[in-house]
PDB file of C-alpha atoms in Angstrom:
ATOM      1  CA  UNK A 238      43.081 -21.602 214.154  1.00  0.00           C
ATOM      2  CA  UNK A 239      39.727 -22.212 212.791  1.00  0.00           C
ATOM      3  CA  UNK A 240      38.654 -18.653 213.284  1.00  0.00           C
ATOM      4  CA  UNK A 241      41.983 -17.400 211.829  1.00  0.00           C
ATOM      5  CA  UNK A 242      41.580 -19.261 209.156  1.00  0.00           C
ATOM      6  CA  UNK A 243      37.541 -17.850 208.393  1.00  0.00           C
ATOM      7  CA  UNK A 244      38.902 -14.437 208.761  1.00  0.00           C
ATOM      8  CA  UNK A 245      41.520 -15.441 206.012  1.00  0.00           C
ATOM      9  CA  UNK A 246      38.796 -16.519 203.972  1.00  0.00           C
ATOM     10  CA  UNK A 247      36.770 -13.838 204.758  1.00  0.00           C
ATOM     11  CA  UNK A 248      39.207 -10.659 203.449  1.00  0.00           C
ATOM     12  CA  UNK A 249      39.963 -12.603 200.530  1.00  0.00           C
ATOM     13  CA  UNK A 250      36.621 -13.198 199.487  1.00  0.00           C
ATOM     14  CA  UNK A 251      36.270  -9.752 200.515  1.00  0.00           C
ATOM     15  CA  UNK A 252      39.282  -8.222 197.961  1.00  0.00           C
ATOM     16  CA  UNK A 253      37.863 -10.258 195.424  1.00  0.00           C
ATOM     17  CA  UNK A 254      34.873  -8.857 195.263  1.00  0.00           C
ATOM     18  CA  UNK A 255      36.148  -5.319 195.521  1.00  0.00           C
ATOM     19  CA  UNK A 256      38.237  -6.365 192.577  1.00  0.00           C
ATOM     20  CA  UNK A 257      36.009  -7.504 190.571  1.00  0.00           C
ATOM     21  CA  UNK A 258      33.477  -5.106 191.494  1.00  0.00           C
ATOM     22  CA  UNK A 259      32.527  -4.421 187.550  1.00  0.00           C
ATOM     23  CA  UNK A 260      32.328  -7.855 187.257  1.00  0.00           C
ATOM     24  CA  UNK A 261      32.556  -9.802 184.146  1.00  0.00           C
ATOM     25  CA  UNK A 262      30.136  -8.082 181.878  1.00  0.00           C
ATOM     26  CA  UNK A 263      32.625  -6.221 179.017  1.00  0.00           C
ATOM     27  CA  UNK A 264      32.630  -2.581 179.108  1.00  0.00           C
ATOM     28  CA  UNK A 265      30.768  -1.181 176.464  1.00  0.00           C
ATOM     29  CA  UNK A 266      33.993   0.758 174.855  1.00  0.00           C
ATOM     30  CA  UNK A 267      35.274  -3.055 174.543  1.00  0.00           C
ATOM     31  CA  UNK A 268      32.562  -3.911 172.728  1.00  0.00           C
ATOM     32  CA  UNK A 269      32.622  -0.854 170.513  1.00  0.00           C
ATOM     33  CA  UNK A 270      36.743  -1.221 169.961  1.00  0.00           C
ATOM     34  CA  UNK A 271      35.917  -5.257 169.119  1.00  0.00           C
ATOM     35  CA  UNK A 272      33.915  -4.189 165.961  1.00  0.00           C
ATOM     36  CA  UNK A 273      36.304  -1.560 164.874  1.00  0.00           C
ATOM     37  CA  UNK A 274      39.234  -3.773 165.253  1.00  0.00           C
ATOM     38  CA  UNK A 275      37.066  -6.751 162.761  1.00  0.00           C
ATOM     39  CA  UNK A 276      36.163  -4.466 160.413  1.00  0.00           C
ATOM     40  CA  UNK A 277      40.089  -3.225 160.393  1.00  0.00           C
ATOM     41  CA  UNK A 278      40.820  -6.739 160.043  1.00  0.00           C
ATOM     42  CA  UNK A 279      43.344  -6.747 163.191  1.00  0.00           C
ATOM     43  CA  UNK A 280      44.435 -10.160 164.230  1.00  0.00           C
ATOM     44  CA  UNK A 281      46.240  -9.385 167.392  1.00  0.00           C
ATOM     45  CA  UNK A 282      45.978  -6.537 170.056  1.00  0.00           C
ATOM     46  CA  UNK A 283      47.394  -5.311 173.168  1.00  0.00           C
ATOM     47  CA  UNK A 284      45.363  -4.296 176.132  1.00  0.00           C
ATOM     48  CA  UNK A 285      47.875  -1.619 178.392  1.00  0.00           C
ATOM     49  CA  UNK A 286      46.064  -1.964 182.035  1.00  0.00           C
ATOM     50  CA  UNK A 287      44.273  -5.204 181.302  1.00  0.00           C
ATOM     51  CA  UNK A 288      42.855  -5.751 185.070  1.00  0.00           C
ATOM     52  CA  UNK A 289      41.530  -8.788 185.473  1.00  0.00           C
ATOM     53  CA  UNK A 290      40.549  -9.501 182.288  1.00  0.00           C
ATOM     54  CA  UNK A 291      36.901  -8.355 181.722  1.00  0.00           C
ATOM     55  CA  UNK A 292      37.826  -6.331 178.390  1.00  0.00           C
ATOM     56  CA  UNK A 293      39.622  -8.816 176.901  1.00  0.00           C
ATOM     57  CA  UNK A 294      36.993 -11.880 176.171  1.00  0.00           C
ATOM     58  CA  UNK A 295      35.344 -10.268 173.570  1.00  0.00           C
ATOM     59  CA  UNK A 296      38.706 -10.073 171.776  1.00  0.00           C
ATOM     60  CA  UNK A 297      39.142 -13.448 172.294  1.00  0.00           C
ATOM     61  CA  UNK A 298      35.833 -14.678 171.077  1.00  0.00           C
ATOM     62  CA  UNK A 299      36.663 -12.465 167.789  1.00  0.00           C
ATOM     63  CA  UNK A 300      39.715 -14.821 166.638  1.00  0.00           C
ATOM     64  CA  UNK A 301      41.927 -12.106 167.819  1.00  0.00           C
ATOM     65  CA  UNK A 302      45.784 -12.546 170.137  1.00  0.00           C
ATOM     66  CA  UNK A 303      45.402 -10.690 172.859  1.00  0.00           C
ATOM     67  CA  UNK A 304      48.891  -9.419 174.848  1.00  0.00           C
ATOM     68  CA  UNK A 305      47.853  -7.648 178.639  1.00  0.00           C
ATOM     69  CA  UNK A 306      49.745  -5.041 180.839  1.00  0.00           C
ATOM     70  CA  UNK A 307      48.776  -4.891 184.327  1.00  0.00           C
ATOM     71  CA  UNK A 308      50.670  -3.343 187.559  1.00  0.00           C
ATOM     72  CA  UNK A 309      48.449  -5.453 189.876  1.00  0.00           C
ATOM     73  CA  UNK A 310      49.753  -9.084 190.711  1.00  0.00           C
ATOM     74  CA  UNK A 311      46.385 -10.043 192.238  1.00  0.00           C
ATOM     75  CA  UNK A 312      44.243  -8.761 188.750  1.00  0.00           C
ATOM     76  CA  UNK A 313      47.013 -10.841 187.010  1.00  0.00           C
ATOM     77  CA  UNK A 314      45.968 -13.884 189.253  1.00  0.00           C
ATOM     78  CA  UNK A 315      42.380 -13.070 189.410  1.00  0.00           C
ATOM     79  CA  UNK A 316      42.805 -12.940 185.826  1.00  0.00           C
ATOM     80  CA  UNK A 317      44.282 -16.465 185.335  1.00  0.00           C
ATOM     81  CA  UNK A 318      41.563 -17.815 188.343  1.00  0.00           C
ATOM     82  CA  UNK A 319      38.416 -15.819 187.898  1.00  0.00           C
ATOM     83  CA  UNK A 320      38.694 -15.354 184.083  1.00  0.00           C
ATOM     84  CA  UNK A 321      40.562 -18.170 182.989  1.00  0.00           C
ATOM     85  CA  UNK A 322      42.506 -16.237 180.669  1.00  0.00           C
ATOM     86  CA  UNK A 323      45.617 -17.942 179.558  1.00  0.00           C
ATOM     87  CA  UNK A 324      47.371 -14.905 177.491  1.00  0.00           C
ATOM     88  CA  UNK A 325      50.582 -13.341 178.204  1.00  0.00           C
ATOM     89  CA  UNK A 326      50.228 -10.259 180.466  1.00  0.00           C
ATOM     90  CA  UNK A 327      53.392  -8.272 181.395  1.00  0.00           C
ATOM     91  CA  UNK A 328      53.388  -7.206 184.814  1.00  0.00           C
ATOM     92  CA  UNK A 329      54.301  -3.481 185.668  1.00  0.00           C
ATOM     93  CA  UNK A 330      53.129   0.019 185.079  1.00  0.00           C
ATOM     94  CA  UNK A 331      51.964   1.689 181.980  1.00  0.00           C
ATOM     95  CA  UNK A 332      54.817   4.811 182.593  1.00  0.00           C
ATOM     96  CA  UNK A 333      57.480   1.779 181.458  1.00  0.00           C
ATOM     97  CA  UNK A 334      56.284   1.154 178.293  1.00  0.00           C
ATOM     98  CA  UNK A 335      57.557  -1.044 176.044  1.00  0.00           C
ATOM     99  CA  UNK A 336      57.794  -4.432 177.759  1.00  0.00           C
ATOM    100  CA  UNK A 337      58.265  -6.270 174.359  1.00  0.00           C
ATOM    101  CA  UNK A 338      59.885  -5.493 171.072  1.00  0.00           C
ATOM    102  CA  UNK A 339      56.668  -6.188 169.430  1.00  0.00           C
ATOM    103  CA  UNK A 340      54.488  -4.280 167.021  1.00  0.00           C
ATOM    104  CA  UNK A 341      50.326  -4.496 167.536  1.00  0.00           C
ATOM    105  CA  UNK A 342      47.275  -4.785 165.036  1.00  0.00           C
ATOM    106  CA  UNK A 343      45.501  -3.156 167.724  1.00  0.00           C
ATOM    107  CA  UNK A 344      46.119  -1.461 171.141  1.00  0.00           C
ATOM    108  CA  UNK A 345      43.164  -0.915 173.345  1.00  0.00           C
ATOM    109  CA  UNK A 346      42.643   1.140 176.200  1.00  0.00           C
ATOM    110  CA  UNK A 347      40.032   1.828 178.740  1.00  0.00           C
ATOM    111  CA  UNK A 348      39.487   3.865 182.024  1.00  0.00           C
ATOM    112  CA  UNK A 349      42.915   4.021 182.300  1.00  0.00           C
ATOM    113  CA  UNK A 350      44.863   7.426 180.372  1.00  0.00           C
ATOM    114  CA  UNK A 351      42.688   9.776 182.719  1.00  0.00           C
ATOM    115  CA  UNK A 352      44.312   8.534 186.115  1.00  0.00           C
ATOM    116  CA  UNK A 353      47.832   9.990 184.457  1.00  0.00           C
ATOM    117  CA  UNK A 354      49.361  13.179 184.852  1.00  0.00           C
ATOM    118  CA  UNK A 355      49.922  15.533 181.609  1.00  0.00           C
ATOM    119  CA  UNK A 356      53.362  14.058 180.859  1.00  0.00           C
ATOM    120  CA  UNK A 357      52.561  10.447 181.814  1.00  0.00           C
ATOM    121  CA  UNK A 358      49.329  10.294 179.150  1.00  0.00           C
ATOM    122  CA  UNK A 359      52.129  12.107 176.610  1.00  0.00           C
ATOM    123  CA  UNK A 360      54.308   9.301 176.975  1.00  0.00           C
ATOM    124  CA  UNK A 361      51.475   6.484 176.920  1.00  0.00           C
ATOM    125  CA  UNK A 362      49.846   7.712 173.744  1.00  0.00           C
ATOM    126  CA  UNK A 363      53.443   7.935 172.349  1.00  0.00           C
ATOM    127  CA  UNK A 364      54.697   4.602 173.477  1.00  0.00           C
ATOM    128  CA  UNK A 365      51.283   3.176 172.233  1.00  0.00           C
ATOM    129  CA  UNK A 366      51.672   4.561 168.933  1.00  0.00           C
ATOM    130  CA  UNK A 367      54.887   3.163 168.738  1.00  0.00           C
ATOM    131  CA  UNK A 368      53.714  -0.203 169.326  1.00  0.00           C
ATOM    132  CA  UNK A 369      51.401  -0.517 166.470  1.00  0.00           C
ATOM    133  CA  UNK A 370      52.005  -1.962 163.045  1.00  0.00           C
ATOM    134  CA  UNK A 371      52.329   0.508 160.330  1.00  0.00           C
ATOM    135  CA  UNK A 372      48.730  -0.285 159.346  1.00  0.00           C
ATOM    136  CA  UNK A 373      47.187  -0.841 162.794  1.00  0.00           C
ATOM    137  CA  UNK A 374      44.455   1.205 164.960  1.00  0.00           C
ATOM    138  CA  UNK A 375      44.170   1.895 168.597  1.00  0.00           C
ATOM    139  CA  UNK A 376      41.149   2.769 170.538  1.00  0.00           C
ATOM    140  CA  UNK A 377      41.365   4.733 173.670  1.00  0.00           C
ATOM    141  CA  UNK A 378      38.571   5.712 176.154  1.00  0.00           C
ATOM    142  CA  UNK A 379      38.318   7.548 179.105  1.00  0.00           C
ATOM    143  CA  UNK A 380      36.104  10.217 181.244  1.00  0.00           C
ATOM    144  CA  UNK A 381      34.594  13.411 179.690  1.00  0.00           C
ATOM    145  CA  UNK A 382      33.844  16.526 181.575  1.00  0.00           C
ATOM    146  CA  UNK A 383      30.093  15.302 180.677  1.00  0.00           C
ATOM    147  CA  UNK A 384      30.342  13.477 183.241  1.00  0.00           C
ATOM    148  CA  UNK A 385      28.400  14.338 186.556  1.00  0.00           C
ATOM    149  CA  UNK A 386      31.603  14.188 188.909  1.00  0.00           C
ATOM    150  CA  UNK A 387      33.575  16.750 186.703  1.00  0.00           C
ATOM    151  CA  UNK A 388      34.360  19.619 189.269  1.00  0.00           C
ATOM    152  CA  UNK A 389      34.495  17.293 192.506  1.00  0.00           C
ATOM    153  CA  UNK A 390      37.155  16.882 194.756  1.00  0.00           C
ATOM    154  CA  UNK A 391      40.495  19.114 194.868  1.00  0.00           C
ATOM    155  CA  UNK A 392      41.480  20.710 191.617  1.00  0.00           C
ATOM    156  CA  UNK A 393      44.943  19.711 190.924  1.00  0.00           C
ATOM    157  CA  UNK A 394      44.593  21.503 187.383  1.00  0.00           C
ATOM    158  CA  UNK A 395      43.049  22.374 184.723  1.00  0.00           C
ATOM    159  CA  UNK A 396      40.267  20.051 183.729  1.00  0.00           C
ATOM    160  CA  UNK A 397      42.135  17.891 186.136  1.00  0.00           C
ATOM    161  CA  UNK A 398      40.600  16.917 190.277  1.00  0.00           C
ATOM    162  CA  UNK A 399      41.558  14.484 193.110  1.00  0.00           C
ATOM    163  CA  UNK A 400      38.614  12.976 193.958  1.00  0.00           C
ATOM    164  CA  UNK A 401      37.412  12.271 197.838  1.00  0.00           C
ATOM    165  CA  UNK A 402      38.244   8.195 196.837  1.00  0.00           C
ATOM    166  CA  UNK A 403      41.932   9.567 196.658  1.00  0.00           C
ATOM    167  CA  UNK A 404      41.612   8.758 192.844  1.00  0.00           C
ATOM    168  CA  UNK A 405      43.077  11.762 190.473  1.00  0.00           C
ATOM    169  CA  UNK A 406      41.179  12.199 187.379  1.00  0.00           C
ATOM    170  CA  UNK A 407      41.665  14.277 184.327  1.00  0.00           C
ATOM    171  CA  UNK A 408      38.649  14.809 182.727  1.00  0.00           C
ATOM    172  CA  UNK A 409      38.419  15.197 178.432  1.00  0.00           C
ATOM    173  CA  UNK A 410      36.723  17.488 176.235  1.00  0.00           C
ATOM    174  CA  UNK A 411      37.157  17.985 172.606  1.00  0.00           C
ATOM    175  CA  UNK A 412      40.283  20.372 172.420  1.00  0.00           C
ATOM    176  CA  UNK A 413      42.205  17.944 174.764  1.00  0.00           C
ATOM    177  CA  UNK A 414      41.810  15.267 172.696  1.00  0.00           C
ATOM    178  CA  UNK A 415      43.122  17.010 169.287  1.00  0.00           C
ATOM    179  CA  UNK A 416      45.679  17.869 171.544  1.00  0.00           C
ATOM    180  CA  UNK A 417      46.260  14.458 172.737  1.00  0.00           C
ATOM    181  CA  UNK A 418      45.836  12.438 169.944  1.00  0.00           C
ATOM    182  CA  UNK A 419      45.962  14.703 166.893  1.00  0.00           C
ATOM    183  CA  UNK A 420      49.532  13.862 166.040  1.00  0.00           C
ATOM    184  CA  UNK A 421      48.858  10.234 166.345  1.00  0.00           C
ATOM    185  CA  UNK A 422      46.300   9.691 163.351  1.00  0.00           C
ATOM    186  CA  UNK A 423      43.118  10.672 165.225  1.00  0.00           C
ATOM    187  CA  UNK A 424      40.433   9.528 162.843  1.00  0.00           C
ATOM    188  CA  UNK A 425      37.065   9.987 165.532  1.00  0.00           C
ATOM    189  CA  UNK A 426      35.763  10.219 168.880  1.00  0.00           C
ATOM    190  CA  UNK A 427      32.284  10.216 170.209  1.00  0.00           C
ATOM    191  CA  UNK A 428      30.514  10.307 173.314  1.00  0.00           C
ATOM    192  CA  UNK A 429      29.913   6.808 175.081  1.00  0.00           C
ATOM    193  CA  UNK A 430      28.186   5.697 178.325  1.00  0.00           C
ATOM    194  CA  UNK A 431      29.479   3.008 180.655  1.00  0.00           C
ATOM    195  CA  UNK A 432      26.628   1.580 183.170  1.00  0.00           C
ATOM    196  CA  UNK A 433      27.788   1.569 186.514  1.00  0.00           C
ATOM    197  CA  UNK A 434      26.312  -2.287 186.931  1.00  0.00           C
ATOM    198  CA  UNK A 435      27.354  -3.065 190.068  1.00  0.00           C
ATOM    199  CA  UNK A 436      25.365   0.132 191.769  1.00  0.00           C
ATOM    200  CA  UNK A 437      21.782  -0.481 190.343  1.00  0.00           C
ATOM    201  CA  UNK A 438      19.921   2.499 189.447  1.00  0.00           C
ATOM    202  CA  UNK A 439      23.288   4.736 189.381  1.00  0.00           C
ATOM    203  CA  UNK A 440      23.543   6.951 185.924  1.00  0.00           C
ATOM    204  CA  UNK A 441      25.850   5.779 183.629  1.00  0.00           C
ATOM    205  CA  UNK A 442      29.738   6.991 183.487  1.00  0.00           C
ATOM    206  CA  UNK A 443      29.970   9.398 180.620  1.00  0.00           C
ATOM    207  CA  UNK A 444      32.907   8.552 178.658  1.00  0.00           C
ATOM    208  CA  UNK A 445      34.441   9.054 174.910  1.00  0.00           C
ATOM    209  CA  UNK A 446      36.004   7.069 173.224  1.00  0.00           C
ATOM    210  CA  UNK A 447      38.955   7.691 170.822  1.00  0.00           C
ATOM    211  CA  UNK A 448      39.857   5.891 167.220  1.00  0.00           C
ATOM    212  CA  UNK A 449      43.346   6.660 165.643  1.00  0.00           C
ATOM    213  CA  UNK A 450      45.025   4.596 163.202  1.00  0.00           C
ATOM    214  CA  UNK A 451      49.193   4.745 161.865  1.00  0.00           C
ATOM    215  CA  UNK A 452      49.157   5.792 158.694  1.00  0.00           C
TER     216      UNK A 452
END
């Protein structure tokens, strides 16, 4: 029973880790979408794909409501344990947007749109936009073809590969991103790096990161 019970104790400890793996650090697109959102003057935002709650503190520590989506039961619990967040998160998939009746300040997103197929990131951005407040902003960011692993794996389509970890990736570039977001008030986008923290000495993740507000 004792050993039973270490081996328990062992995977757990284990899938926590591999959870967590990013730990607790926010990314820096977080950061970047924290200071938009304050100098927007948004009060409350949703995060689609919240995890376990790394992105969301710095939110939080702005003044600002935060509302999660995540598909994951154990994020949502590592979220409540581990982070100590006590928000509302929904719990299903991204694809069955809305959960709520509810109209956002703010909607950020990150890491997330580029594991979708064309017509699921359609639908995303559109259900996003549809979420926000006539004057509100959302913030996407996700992968560029800058980055290093563009190419890799099994090409699925255009700009678009399933990597050897099984994950599939679409990868951005300017024209997909006016053709993304240009119908949904695209304001900017600009190249940002994410540092892989938990793999010292590994080169960043080249991402971009989107602005767009409802006008």
């Amino acid at each position: 029973m004792n050993r039973m019970m270490k081996t328990g104790e062992l995977w757990e400890a284990t899938f926590i880790e591999k959870q967590t793996m990013w730990g607790f650090e926010p990314a820096e697109s977080a950061i970047a979408a924290r200071d938009f959102f304050v100098k927007e003057g948004i009060r409350d935002v949703l995060i689609p794909g919240i995890g376990y709650g790394r992105n969301a503190g710095v939110f939080l520590d702005a003044g600002m409501e935060v509302t999660g989506i995540e598909i994951s039961k154990t994020a949502i619990e590592l979220a409540r344990s581990q982070s100590r967040l006590d928000i509302r998160i929904h719990n299903g998939s991204v694809t069955d947007m809305p959960f709520d009746d509810r109209r956002y300040g703010g909607i950020f997103s990150h890491a997330l749109i580029h594991l979708l197929n064309r017509n699921e990131r359609r639908k995303f951005v559109a259900d996003c936009h549809r979420q926000l407040r006539p004057d509100g902003a959302m913030f996407f960011s996700f992968i560029s073809r800058r980055d290093p692993t563009y190419g890799r794996g099994r090409e699925l389509s255009r700009d678009r590969f399933e990597m050897p970890s099984g994950a599939c990736l679409f990868f951005y570039d300017r024209a997909a991103i006016v053709r993304e977001f240009g119908r949904y008030g695209l304001t900017d986008f600009f190249d940002i790096d994410e540092p892989v923290r938990f793999m010292p000495g590994h080169l960043p993740m080249r991402f971009i990161a989107v602005k767009c507000r409802k006008v």
